[in-house]
Amino acid sequence: MTAYAIAHLHRTEVGPEITEYLERIQDTLDPFSGRFVIHGPPAEVLEGAWPGALIAISFPGMAEARAWYDSPAYREILPLRTRNADGDTILIDGVPEGHLATDVLKG
């Protein structure tokens, strides 16, 4: 099942470190078949407030997502982002094809 690394960045200081992070991140994703599916376009806010940017990266499964996040290559560049951006980051499983909203009621 597809898994996702999702970040909601509230503040990003674009400078040399963020530029380096962006230039190097794809090389950390490739070994785990990670690919960007959302990368910070302005959101059309329909309800509530949504400050910042959303980033979503898909992986074939949770094992690959965790392995990417914990990989030495990603850990090496992670401080380039964390020193220059504030936000929340999660790993989360997607849903199987054919998922219905009522499936969550089956517990």
Short mmCIF file of C-alpha atoms in Angstrom, two decimals:
data_model
loop_
_atom_site.label_atom_id
_atom_site.label_comp_id
_atom_site.label_asym_id
_atom_site.label_seq_id
_atom_site.Cartn_x
_atom_site.Cartn_y
_atom_site.Cartn_z
CA MET A 1 0.00 0.00 0.00
CA THR A 2 1.34 3.44 -0.88
CA ALA A 3 2.67 5.45 2.05
CA TYR A 4 3.38 9.15 2.24
CA ALA A 5 5.81 11.51 3.91
CA ILE A 6 3.86 14.71 4.48
CA ALA A 7 5.19 18.01 5.73
CA HIS A 8 3.18 21.12 6.54
CA LEU A 9 5.75 23.88 6.64
CA HIS A 10 4.58 27.05 8.36
CA ARG A 11 7.69 29.11 7.72
CA THR A 12 10.59 28.61 5.35
CA GLU A 13 13.66 30.84 5.09
CA VAL A 14 14.85 30.41 1.52
CA GLY A 15 18.62 30.74 1.42
CA PRO A 16 21.75 28.72 0.70
CA GLU A 17 20.87 25.84 3.04
CA ILE A 18 17.34 25.34 1.70
CA THR A 19 18.71 25.58 -1.84
CA GLU A 20 21.25 22.86 -1.05
CA TYR A 21 18.55 20.71 0.57
CA LEU A 22 16.36 21.00 -2.54
CA GLU A 23 19.28 20.20 -4.81
CA ARG A 24 20.18 17.06 -2.83
CA ILE A 25 16.84 15.58 -1.73
CA GLN A 26 16.03 13.70 -4.94
CA ASP A 27 19.18 11.60 -4.59
CA THR A 28 17.94 10.52 -1.14
CA LEU A 29 14.49 9.59 -2.50
CA ASP A 30 15.57 7.58 -5.54
CA PRO A 31 16.82 4.45 -3.69
CA PHE A 32 13.41 4.17 -1.99
CA SER A 33 11.26 4.97 -5.06
CA GLY A 34 10.09 8.20 -3.43
CA ARG A 35 8.49 10.86 -5.61
CA PHE A 36 6.94 14.23 -5.00
CA VAL A 37 3.17 14.30 -5.47
CA ILE A 38 2.61 17.76 -3.91
CA HIS A 39 5.31 20.37 -3.47
CA GLY A 40 4.04 23.58 -1.95
CA PRO A 41 1.72 25.25 -4.43
CA PRO A 42 -0.61 27.83 -2.88
CA ALA A 43 -3.66 26.04 -1.52
CA GLU A 44 -7.21 27.07 -2.20
CA VAL A 45 -8.43 27.30 1.40
CA LEU A 46 -12.11 26.37 1.66
CA GLU A 47 -12.45 26.08 5.45
CA GLY A 48 -10.30 27.33 8.30
CA ALA A 49 -6.79 28.68 7.86
CA TRP A 50 -3.86 27.10 6.08
CA PRO A 51 -0.63 28.99 6.60
CA GLY A 52 2.44 27.74 4.82
CA ALA A 53 3.07 24.99 2.30
CA LEU A 54 2.20 21.30 1.97
CA ILE A 55 4.70 18.75 0.67
CA ALA A 56 3.75 15.12 0.00
CA ILE A 57 6.14 12.41 -1.15
CA SER A 58 4.83 8.97 -2.08
CA PHE A 59 6.61 5.67 -1.46
CA PRO A 60 5.67 2.09 -2.41
CA GLY A 61 5.02 1.34 1.28
CA MET A 62 5.66 2.37 4.87
CA ALA A 63 8.91 0.36 5.02
CA GLU A 64 10.39 2.43 2.19
CA ALA A 65 9.13 5.70 3.70
CA ARG A 66 10.72 4.91 7.08
CA ALA A 67 13.92 3.65 5.47
CA TRP A 68 14.21 6.90 3.47
CA TYR A 69 13.64 9.13 6.51
CA ASP A 70 16.14 7.15 8.59
CA SER A 71 18.71 6.78 5.80
CA PRO A 72 22.18 8.26 6.34
CA ALA A 73 21.82 10.25 3.09
CA TYR A 74 18.61 11.96 4.25
CA ARG A 75 19.80 12.41 7.84
CA GLU A 76 22.83 14.24 6.44
CA ILE A 77 20.69 16.89 4.70
CA LEU A 78 17.80 17.06 7.20
CA PRO A 79 19.42 19.81 9.32
CA LEU A 80 19.55 22.03 6.22
CA ARG A 81 15.74 22.04 6.33
CA THR A 82 15.12 21.99 10.07
CA ARG A 83 17.39 24.99 10.66
CA ASN A 84 15.45 26.99 8.08
CA ALA A 85 11.84 25.81 8.21
CA ASP A 86 9.25 25.23 10.91
CA GLY A 87 6.46 22.73 10.54
CA ASP A 88 5.12 19.28 11.10
CA THR A 89 6.23 16.09 9.34
CA ILE A 90 4.48 12.72 9.37
CA LEU A 91 4.60 9.33 7.69
CA ILE A 92 1.18 7.87 6.90
CA ASP A 93 -0.28 4.95 4.98
CA GLY A 94 -2.59 5.61 2.08
CA VAL A 95 -5.79 3.64 1.56
CA PRO A 96 -6.30 0.67 -0.74
CA GLU A 97 -7.94 1.15 -4.10
CA GLY A 98 -11.71 1.13 -3.76
CA HIS A 99 -11.65 2.55 -0.22
CA LEU A 100 -14.97 3.98 0.91
CA ALA A 101 -15.48 6.54 3.67
CA THR A 102 -17.58 4.00 5.58
CA ASP A 103 -14.66 1.55 5.69
CA VAL A 104 -13.39 3.37 8.80
CA LEU A 105 -16.57 2.33 10.63
CA LYS A 106 -15.73 -1.36 10.25
CA GLY A 107 -13.02 -0.97 12.91
#
